[in-house]
Short mmCIF file of C-alpha atoms and ligand atoms in Angstrom, two decimals:
data_model
loop_
_atom_site.label_atom_id
_atom_site.label_comp_id
_atom_site.label_asym_id
_atom_site.label_seq_id
_atom_site.Cartn_x
_atom_site.Cartn_y
_atom_site.Cartn_z
CA MET A 1 43.48 14.51 -16.15
CA SER A 2 44.95 11.56 -17.94
CA PHE A 3 43.47 9.45 -20.73
CA ASP A 4 42.75 6.45 -18.50
CA LYS A 5 39.97 8.33 -16.66
CA LEU A 6 37.95 8.77 -19.82
CA GLY A 7 36.47 5.30 -20.14
CA LEU A 8 38.60 4.06 -23.03
CA SER A 9 39.67 0.44 -23.36
CA ALA A 10 43.21 -0.86 -22.72
CA GLU A 11 43.68 -1.45 -26.46
CA ILE A 12 42.87 2.16 -27.29
CA LEU A 13 45.01 3.49 -24.41
CA ARG A 14 47.92 1.42 -25.72
CA ALA A 15 47.60 3.04 -29.14
CA ILE A 16 47.38 6.53 -27.61
CA ASN A 17 50.46 5.80 -25.53
CA ALA A 18 52.40 4.76 -28.60
CA GLN A 19 51.60 8.19 -30.11
CA GLY A 20 53.28 9.81 -27.13
CA TYR A 21 50.17 11.70 -25.99
CA ASN A 22 50.27 12.27 -22.23
CA ASN A 23 47.04 14.09 -21.57
CA PRO A 24 43.83 14.67 -23.47
CA THR A 25 43.44 18.10 -25.07
CA PRO A 26 40.52 20.27 -23.85
CA ILE A 27 38.23 19.18 -26.68
CA GLN A 28 39.07 15.53 -26.03
CA LYS A 29 38.31 15.93 -22.31
CA GLN A 30 34.88 17.28 -23.13
CA ALA A 31 33.95 15.32 -26.23
CA ILE A 32 35.05 11.80 -25.30
CA PRO A 33 32.74 11.26 -22.26
CA MET A 34 29.76 12.85 -24.03
CA ILE A 35 30.17 10.75 -27.14
CA LEU A 36 30.59 7.62 -25.01
CA GLN A 37 27.27 8.47 -23.32
CA GLY A 38 25.66 8.42 -26.74
CA ARG A 39 24.97 12.14 -26.97
CA ASP A 40 24.90 14.07 -30.22
CA VAL A 41 27.64 16.69 -30.23
CA MET A 42 28.12 20.02 -31.96
CA GLY A 43 31.82 20.78 -31.55
CA GLY A 44 33.35 24.18 -32.17
CA ALA A 45 37.00 23.47 -32.77
CA GLN A 46 39.68 24.35 -35.22
CA THR A 47 42.16 21.86 -36.56
CA GLY A 48 45.18 21.61 -34.31
CA THR A 49 43.07 21.18 -31.18
CA GLY A 50 43.09 17.39 -31.29
CA LYS A 51 39.50 17.16 -32.47
CA THR A 52 40.15 14.17 -34.73
CA ALA A 53 41.12 11.98 -31.78
CA GLY A 54 38.28 13.70 -29.88
CA PHE A 55 35.72 11.95 -32.06
CA THR A 56 37.74 8.96 -33.30
CA LEU A 57 38.65 7.53 -29.88
CA PRO A 58 35.08 7.30 -28.49
CA LEU A 59 33.82 6.11 -31.88
CA LEU A 60 36.29 3.23 -31.81
CA GLN A 61 35.38 2.49 -28.21
CA LYS A 62 31.66 2.33 -28.94
CA LEU A 63 32.01 0.17 -32.03
CA SER A 64 34.33 -2.26 -30.28
CA GLU A 65 31.96 -2.62 -27.29
CA ASN A 66 29.07 -3.85 -29.40
CA THR A 67 29.67 -6.75 -31.64
CA SER A 68 28.38 -6.57 -35.14
CA ASP A 69 27.63 -9.05 -37.86
CA LYS A 70 31.25 -10.11 -38.40
CA LYS A 71 30.44 -11.89 -41.64
CA ARG A 72 28.72 -9.06 -43.45
CA ARG A 73 30.45 -6.23 -41.62
CA PRO A 74 27.99 -3.43 -42.39
CA ILE A 75 29.27 0.15 -42.29
CA ARG A 76 28.60 1.24 -38.70
CA ALA A 77 30.38 4.60 -38.63
CA LEU A 78 30.55 7.15 -41.43
CA ILE A 79 32.96 10.09 -41.24
CA LEU A 80 32.48 12.76 -43.90
CA THR A 81 35.23 15.24 -44.68
CA PRO A 82 35.33 18.06 -47.25
CA THR A 83 38.65 17.20 -48.91
CA ARG A 84 40.56 14.13 -49.99
CA GLU A 85 43.60 15.09 -47.95
CA LEU A 86 41.54 15.43 -44.81
CA ALA A 87 39.83 12.10 -45.52
CA ALA A 88 43.25 10.44 -45.85
CA GLN A 89 44.43 12.01 -42.60
CA VAL A 90 41.34 11.05 -40.65
CA GLY A 91 41.66 7.55 -42.12
CA ASP A 92 45.23 7.40 -40.81
CA SER A 93 44.03 8.43 -37.35
CA VAL A 94 41.33 5.75 -37.36
CA ARG A 95 43.91 3.12 -38.28
CA THR A 96 46.47 4.41 -35.77
CA TYR A 97 44.15 4.62 -32.77
CA GLY A 98 42.31 1.43 -33.71
CA ARG A 99 45.35 -0.69 -34.51
CA HIS A 100 44.73 -3.11 -31.61
CA LEU A 101 41.00 -3.46 -32.30
CA PRO A 102 39.35 -5.97 -34.64
CA LEU A 103 37.69 -3.21 -36.67
CA ARG A 104 38.16 -2.53 -40.36
CA SER A 105 38.22 0.90 -41.92
CA ALA A 106 38.43 2.33 -45.42
CA VAL A 107 38.88 5.75 -46.98
CA ILE A 108 37.13 6.65 -50.20
CA PHE A 109 37.47 9.85 -52.21
CA GLY A 110 37.32 10.96 -55.81
CA GLY A 111 40.16 11.44 -58.27
CA VAL A 112 41.34 7.84 -57.94
CA LYS A 113 40.06 4.55 -59.41
CA ILE A 114 36.75 3.41 -58.05
CA ASN A 115 37.23 -0.36 -58.50
CA PRO A 116 39.71 -0.95 -55.66
CA GLN A 117 37.29 0.97 -53.43
CA ILE A 118 34.39 -1.24 -54.53
CA GLU A 119 36.47 -4.31 -53.79
CA LYS A 120 37.36 -3.04 -50.33
CA LEU A 121 33.76 -2.18 -49.54
CA ARG A 122 32.65 -5.62 -50.73
CA ARG A 123 34.98 -7.30 -48.23
CA GLY A 124 33.29 -5.40 -45.39
CA VAL A 125 34.18 -2.20 -43.56
CA ASP A 126 33.14 -1.08 -40.07
CA ILE A 127 34.30 2.54 -40.35
CA LEU A 128 34.15 4.48 -43.59
CA VAL A 129 35.85 7.85 -44.08
CA ALA A 130 34.69 9.57 -47.25
CA THR A 131 34.29 12.76 -49.20
CA PRO A 132 30.66 13.41 -50.18
CA GLY A 133 30.92 13.22 -53.99
CA ARG A 134 32.55 9.81 -54.26
CA LEU A 135 30.37 8.45 -51.47
CA LEU A 136 27.28 9.35 -53.49
CA ASP A 137 28.83 7.75 -56.61
CA HIS A 138 29.10 4.51 -54.66
CA ALA A 139 25.59 4.90 -53.26
CA ASN A 140 24.20 5.42 -56.77
CA GLN A 141 26.04 2.36 -58.04
CA ARG A 142 24.79 0.44 -55.00
CA THR A 143 28.32 -0.54 -54.08
CA LEU A 144 27.73 0.41 -50.46
CA ASP A 145 24.94 0.18 -47.95
CA LEU A 146 24.50 2.92 -45.37
CA SER A 147 21.38 1.52 -43.72
CA LYS A 148 23.28 0.21 -40.66
CA VAL A 149 25.22 3.36 -39.80
CA GLU A 150 25.20 3.97 -36.04
CA ILE A 151 27.47 7.02 -35.88
CA LEU A 152 27.72 9.87 -38.37
CA VAL A 153 30.55 12.41 -38.13
CA LEU A 154 30.56 15.59 -40.18
CA ASP A 155 34.03 17.06 -39.97
CA GLU A 156 34.79 20.68 -40.91
CA ALA A 157 31.17 21.42 -41.66
CA ASP A 158 31.89 25.07 -42.43
CA ARG A 159 34.23 24.04 -45.20
CA MET A 160 31.61 21.62 -46.54
CA LEU A 161 29.31 24.59 -46.77
CA ASP A 162 31.90 26.78 -48.53
CA MET A 163 32.54 24.03 -51.04
CA GLY A 164 28.86 23.62 -51.82
CA PHE A 165 28.54 20.13 -50.34
CA ILE A 166 25.47 20.72 -48.21
CA PRO A 167 22.96 19.31 -50.78
CA ASP A 168 25.19 16.21 -51.04
CA ILE A 169 25.25 15.91 -47.26
CA ARG A 170 21.46 16.04 -47.13
CA ARG A 171 21.26 13.32 -49.79
CA ILE A 172 23.65 11.17 -47.77
CA ILE A 173 21.72 11.71 -44.54
CA ALA A 174 18.59 10.50 -46.33
CA LEU A 175 20.33 7.14 -46.87
CA LEU A 176 21.10 6.63 -43.16
CA PRO A 177 18.91 5.17 -40.42
CA LYS A 178 16.49 7.78 -39.13
CA GLY A 179 16.14 9.62 -35.83
CA LYS A 180 17.47 8.34 -32.54
CA GLU A 181 18.93 5.15 -34.00
CA ARG A 182 21.88 7.23 -35.13
CA GLN A 183 24.38 9.26 -33.13
CA ASN A 184 25.50 12.46 -34.87
CA LEU A 185 28.68 14.45 -34.32
CA MET A 186 29.39 17.67 -36.14
CA PHE A 187 32.54 19.79 -36.01
CA SER A 188 33.09 23.25 -37.37
CA ALA A 189 35.65 25.98 -36.77
CA THR A 190 33.15 28.76 -37.39
CA PHE A 191 29.39 29.06 -36.94
CA SER A 192 27.42 30.87 -39.56
CA ASN A 193 23.64 30.80 -39.61
CA GLU A 194 23.75 28.19 -42.36
CA ILE A 195 25.85 25.90 -40.17
CA LYS A 196 23.39 26.33 -37.33
CA LYS A 197 20.53 25.48 -39.69
CA LEU A 198 22.32 22.37 -40.89
CA SER A 199 23.04 21.29 -37.32
CA MET A 200 19.39 21.69 -36.33
CA GLY A 201 18.36 19.36 -39.11
CA MET A 202 21.03 16.81 -38.37
CA LEU A 203 21.56 16.68 -34.60
CA ASN A 204 19.22 15.48 -31.84
CA ASN A 205 19.32 17.71 -28.77
CA PRO A 206 23.10 18.10 -29.10
CA GLU A 207 25.64 18.98 -26.46
CA HIS A 208 27.62 22.03 -27.51
CA ILE A 209 31.35 21.98 -26.98
CA GLU A 210 33.59 24.85 -27.76
CA VAL A 211 37.26 24.94 -27.00
CA ALA A 212 38.38 28.30 -28.28
CA ALA A 213 36.39 31.49 -28.46
CA ARG A 214 34.35 31.49 -31.63
CA ASN A 215 36.40 32.57 -34.61
CA ALA A 216 39.38 33.17 -32.37
CA THR A 217 42.82 32.17 -33.55
CA ALA A 218 45.03 30.01 -31.40
CA ASP A 219 46.77 32.39 -29.02
CA LYS A 220 50.13 30.81 -29.62
CA ILE A 221 50.15 32.12 -33.18
CA GLU A 222 52.16 35.28 -33.63
CA GLN A 223 50.41 37.23 -36.37
CA LEU A 224 51.99 40.00 -38.39
CA VAL A 225 51.08 42.04 -41.43
CA HIS A 226 53.77 43.19 -43.85
CA PRO A 227 52.33 46.01 -45.95
CA VAL A 228 54.05 45.68 -49.32
CA ASN A 229 53.54 46.55 -52.99
CA LYS A 230 52.01 43.69 -54.94
CA SER A 231 54.99 43.67 -57.31
CA HIS A 232 57.39 43.17 -54.38
CA LYS A 233 55.61 40.25 -52.73
CA ARG A 234 57.71 37.50 -54.24
CA GLU A 235 61.03 39.16 -53.40
CA VAL A 236 59.86 39.84 -49.85
CA LEU A 237 58.79 36.22 -49.45
CA SER A 238 62.10 34.84 -50.75
CA GLN A 239 63.93 37.20 -48.46
CA LEU A 240 61.86 36.26 -45.41
CA ILE A 241 62.51 32.58 -46.01
CA GLY A 242 66.19 33.00 -46.85
CA SER A 243 67.34 35.61 -44.39
CA ASN A 244 65.43 34.14 -41.45
CA ASN A 245 66.52 30.67 -42.47
CA TRP A 246 63.00 29.29 -42.22
CA ARG A 247 63.08 25.53 -42.26
CA GLN A 248 59.64 25.12 -43.75
CA VAL A 249 56.77 27.34 -44.68
CA LEU A 250 53.25 26.90 -45.98
CA VAL A 251 52.27 29.73 -48.34
CA PHE A 252 48.70 30.49 -49.36
CA THR A 253 47.69 31.98 -52.67
CA ARG A 254 44.18 32.77 -53.80
CA THR A 255 44.29 31.02 -57.16
CA LYS A 256 45.60 27.74 -58.53
CA HIS A 257 47.43 29.58 -61.26
CA GLY A 258 48.99 31.89 -58.68
CA ALA A 259 50.15 28.86 -56.67
CA ASN A 260 51.87 27.32 -59.70
CA ARG A 261 53.49 30.57 -60.75
CA LEU A 262 54.78 31.38 -57.28
CA SER A 263 56.13 27.88 -56.78
CA GLU A 264 58.07 28.15 -60.07
CA GLN A 265 59.43 31.56 -59.15
CA LEU A 266 60.58 30.37 -55.76
CA GLN A 267 62.39 27.46 -57.43
CA LYS A 268 64.20 30.03 -59.57
CA ASP A 269 65.16 31.83 -56.35
CA GLY A 270 66.78 28.57 -55.26
CA LEU A 271 64.07 27.51 -52.79
CA SER A 272 62.74 23.97 -53.13
CA SER A 273 59.03 24.32 -53.55
CA ALA A 274 55.85 22.47 -54.57
CA ALA A 275 52.31 23.60 -55.31
CA ILE A 276 49.17 21.85 -54.15
CA HIS A 277 45.72 22.73 -55.49
CA GLY A 278 42.53 21.33 -56.93
CA ASN A 279 43.78 21.10 -60.53
CA LYS A 280 46.59 18.72 -59.60
CA THR A 281 45.90 15.03 -59.80
CA GLN A 282 45.37 13.23 -56.54
CA GLY A 283 48.73 11.50 -57.04
CA ALA A 284 50.54 14.81 -57.47
CA ARG A 285 48.86 16.27 -54.40
CA THR A 286 49.72 13.27 -52.26
CA ARG A 287 53.31 13.32 -53.52
CA ALA A 288 53.78 17.04 -52.86
CA LEU A 289 52.39 16.68 -49.36
CA ALA A 290 54.58 13.66 -48.61
CA GLU A 291 57.68 15.52 -49.85
CA PHE A 292 56.83 18.47 -47.67
CA LYS A 293 56.17 16.28 -44.63
CA ARG A 294 59.49 14.52 -45.15
CA GLY A 295 61.23 17.89 -45.29
CA ASP A 296 62.43 17.40 -48.90
CA VAL A 297 60.53 20.49 -49.93
CA ARG A 298 60.94 23.73 -48.04
CA VAL A 299 57.98 25.71 -49.36
CA LEU A 300 54.51 24.33 -49.99
CA VAL A 301 52.32 26.75 -51.94
CA ALA A 302 48.64 25.96 -51.53
CA THR A 303 45.17 27.21 -52.24
CA ASP A 304 42.63 27.20 -49.41
CA ILE A 305 40.75 24.12 -50.49
CA ALA A 306 43.85 22.00 -50.99
CA ALA A 307 45.33 23.00 -47.65
CA ARG A 308 42.22 22.56 -45.60
CA GLY A 309 42.75 20.25 -42.66
CA LEU A 310 46.32 19.33 -43.56
CA ASP A 311 48.02 18.04 -40.48
CA ILE A 312 51.65 18.93 -40.82
CA ASN A 313 53.39 18.55 -37.54
CA GLN A 314 55.11 21.52 -36.00
CA LEU A 315 54.83 23.84 -38.94
CA PRO A 316 56.47 27.04 -37.68
CA HIS A 317 55.49 29.49 -40.45
CA VAL A 318 52.44 30.24 -42.52
CA VAL A 319 52.45 33.05 -45.07
CA ASN A 320 49.38 34.60 -46.66
CA TYR A 321 50.79 35.62 -50.01
CA ASP A 322 47.30 36.79 -50.93
CA LEU A 323 44.68 37.48 -48.30
CA PRO A 324 41.62 35.23 -48.59
CA ASN A 325 38.36 36.71 -49.87
CA VAL A 326 36.46 35.15 -47.01
CA PRO A 327 37.72 36.30 -43.58
CA GLU A 328 36.99 32.91 -41.97
CA ASP A 329 39.56 31.34 -44.31
CA TYR A 330 42.23 33.43 -42.60
CA VAL A 331 41.43 31.60 -39.35
CA HIS A 332 41.65 28.23 -41.11
CA ARG A 333 44.89 29.12 -42.86
CA ILE A 334 46.80 30.29 -39.84
CA GLY A 335 45.51 27.28 -37.90
CA ARG A 336 48.10 25.27 -39.88
CA THR A 337 50.77 26.60 -37.55
CA ALA A 338 51.10 26.46 -33.76
CA ARG A 339 49.53 22.99 -33.69
CA ALA A 340 49.06 20.95 -30.55
CA GLY A 341 50.87 23.35 -28.27
CA ASN A 342 53.73 24.50 -30.51
CA ALA A 343 54.33 28.17 -31.20
CA GLY A 344 54.00 29.49 -34.72
CA GLU A 345 54.11 32.59 -36.84
CA ALA A 346 51.61 33.72 -39.46
CA ILE A 347 52.67 36.54 -41.77
CA SER A 348 50.41 38.24 -44.28
CA LEU A 349 51.86 40.15 -47.23
CA VAL A 350 49.22 42.80 -47.80
CA SER A 351 49.14 45.09 -50.81
CA GLY A 352 47.09 48.29 -51.14
CA GLU A 353 44.11 46.65 -52.84
CA GLU A 354 43.81 44.13 -49.99
CA TYR A 355 43.41 46.63 -47.14
CA GLY A 356 39.63 46.18 -47.22
CA LEU A 357 40.02 42.42 -46.79
CA LEU A 358 42.45 42.99 -43.94
CA GLY A 359 39.86 45.18 -42.22
CA ASP A 360 37.28 42.39 -42.51
CA ILE A 361 39.70 39.87 -41.02
CA GLU A 362 40.51 42.16 -38.11
CA ARG A 363 36.84 42.75 -37.44
CA LEU A 364 36.29 38.99 -37.34
CA LEU A 365 39.25 38.51 -34.99
CA LYS A 366 38.23 41.57 -32.99
CA ARG A 367 41.82 42.69 -32.91
CA LYS A 368 44.36 44.59 -34.90
CA ILE A 369 47.22 42.61 -36.37
CA PRO A 370 50.53 44.45 -35.91
CA ARG A 371 52.07 45.92 -39.09
CA VAL A 372 55.76 45.71 -39.76
CA THR A 373 57.24 47.16 -42.92
CA VAL A 374 60.14 45.27 -44.45
CA GLU A 375 63.15 47.50 -44.94
CA GLY A 376 63.71 48.39 -48.57
CA TYR A 377 60.14 47.34 -49.47
CA GLU A 378 58.08 50.14 -47.94
CA PRO A 379 54.71 50.23 -49.72
CA ASP A 380 53.60 53.18 -51.84
CA GLN A 381 50.23 53.12 -50.15
CA LYS A 382 50.44 53.28 -46.37
CA VAL A 383 48.24 51.35 -43.91
CA LYS A 384 49.41 53.16 -40.83
CA PRO A 385 52.12 50.64 -39.87
CA ILE A 386 52.38 50.12 -36.14
CA PRO A 387 56.08 50.03 -35.29
CA LEU A 388 56.93 47.24 -32.89
CA PRO A 389 59.60 47.44 -30.17
CA GLU A 390 63.16 47.24 -31.48
CA LYS A 391 64.22 44.15 -29.65
CA GLY A 392 62.58 41.14 -31.17
CA ARG A 393 59.22 41.70 -32.73
CA ASN A 394 58.48 38.18 -31.63
CA HIS A 395 57.88 39.46 -28.13
CA GLY A 396 55.29 41.98 -29.20
CA ARG A 397 51.95 40.26 -28.73
CA PRO A 398 49.26 41.47 -31.08
CA LYS A 399 47.28 44.14 -29.30
CA LYS A 400 43.58 43.67 -28.89
CA ALA A 401 41.77 46.56 -30.52
CA LYS A 402 38.13 47.30 -29.92
CA PRO A 403 36.27 47.97 -33.15
CA ASN A 404 35.38 51.63 -33.48
CA ALA A 405 31.84 52.78 -34.03
CA SER A 406 32.04 52.73 -37.83
CA GLN A 407 33.54 49.24 -37.81
CA LYS A 408 30.78 48.04 -35.52
CA ARG A 409 28.22 49.38 -37.93
CA ARG A 410 29.84 47.61 -40.83
CA ARG A 411 30.37 44.29 -39.14
CA PRO A 412 27.04 42.49 -39.69
CA LYS A 413 27.42 41.83 -43.42
CA SER A 414 30.12 42.64 -45.88
CA LYS A 415 28.20 42.82 -49.13
CA LYS A 416 31.40 43.46 -51.01
CA HIS A 417 32.74 40.08 -50.04
CA ALA A 418 29.50 38.30 -50.60
CA VAL A 419 29.89 39.43 -54.19
CA ILE A 420 33.53 38.43 -54.39
CA ARG A 421 32.79 35.02 -52.93
CA LYS A 422 30.18 34.42 -55.61
CA ALA A 423 32.57 35.43 -58.34
CA ALA A 424 35.38 33.17 -57.06
P1 LIG B 501 43.72 17.64 -35.02
O1 LIG B 501 43.21 18.88 -34.38
O2 LIG B 501 42.82 16.49 -34.83
O3 LIG B 501 44.07 17.87 -36.48
O4 LIG B 501 45.11 17.22 -34.29
C1 LIG B 501 46.23 18.03 -34.33
C2 LIG B 501 47.51 17.31 -33.90
O5 LIG B 501 47.50 17.08 -32.50
C3 LIG B 501 47.74 15.97 -34.55
O6 LIG B 501 49.08 15.95 -35.02
C4 LIG B 501 47.58 14.96 -33.44
O7 LIG B 501 48.44 13.87 -33.62
C5 LIG B 501 47.97 15.76 -32.21
N1 LIG B 501 47.27 15.34 -30.98
C6 LIG B 501 45.98 14.93 -30.85
N2 LIG B 501 45.69 14.65 -29.57
C7 LIG B 501 46.80 14.90 -28.84
C8 LIG B 501 47.12 14.82 -27.43
N3 LIG B 501 46.21 14.43 -26.55
N4 LIG B 501 48.37 15.15 -27.07
C9 LIG B 501 49.28 15.56 -27.98
N5 LIG B 501 49.06 15.67 -29.31
C10 LIG B 501 47.82 15.35 -29.74
#
């Protein structure tokens, strides 16, 4: 199926063409017609599936079909994202796909001056992309009016939940037109009960779209675990990058401090590197990301929140330097590679104290991730490494392993991690 069967205007098709997209991705095929029909949608999709265009294209189509008050230009579409980086990226997509349409958009997030945003809003904006905190600041200062919003998009709802934004989201929803006057689209990579509860309060009789099995990782991602002593992690990482001649790699650490320290150490090992996390100013984060995208920096070290939703084209390698406390974050992290049809590799450096976390991740994935020990760095504490065939571990697909009876019993709730998550 090609894009021109989906009911999009010539102007939008021209913009899609210029991006070099030939065919809609599965989520686009499903979401675009439903959104054009005016249905509310609950979309289960990870980043990398093309979901941004999946909601942006029909949103642009709908807004451009109905004329609005050109003089006042009320905000007609509101897209909420959990992070500033994601807001900026979604804003770019809106501008790119809507470049031939007479619609205006703006992106607002915290950490930057509010006055230029106020000025932009005052001049009139059809589509607003925003993070919840700064949006509420504007609402409180009465520098924006949300009473004419026709379409609400909640992107990466699961991450909103993790970041504690749900009360803010509810406050924002209270400022929008009520009931059927508003079309609601919600996207999430994972579906906890809280997400389902939120969706019930926000969506009207939604269509459910799911493109990959729930909590499944893209099957093009080659996943490997390197069991290694904690004290050897940095050396192993430098060696992996250097000896395999990796062009670029995104590395995840659990803490901001850990991200800084690792980035400095890698620099000392002669690898150009930058860190991106919540303590950096917005300017520093944007700069680091731009340097990485340009290829000036080889290693980007990031915490989960900072990396969420980053769209870095064709990133071939992701490394979990520390495993995440929350198993779902593993799915988000490795979703940074193998994007839009490219292959990718996700390697986790796992030390003895992280074996419990690894077990939780494997239970979520419902499969065992192959273990490969790095020569010269065999861990003191063994996790039963599974040796892979000699010739090219890249051909060894991760085997699906059924959870055994004790794992099944433990799956419903991991109290241990509920506690860790609270403490984080
Ligand atoms: P997303 O899941 O929205 O973050 O998109 C992931 C990547 O896929 C982005 O780099 C998009 O530019 C790209 N993309 C989106 N739709 C298509 C398509 N139909 N064909 C090829 N690439 C696409």
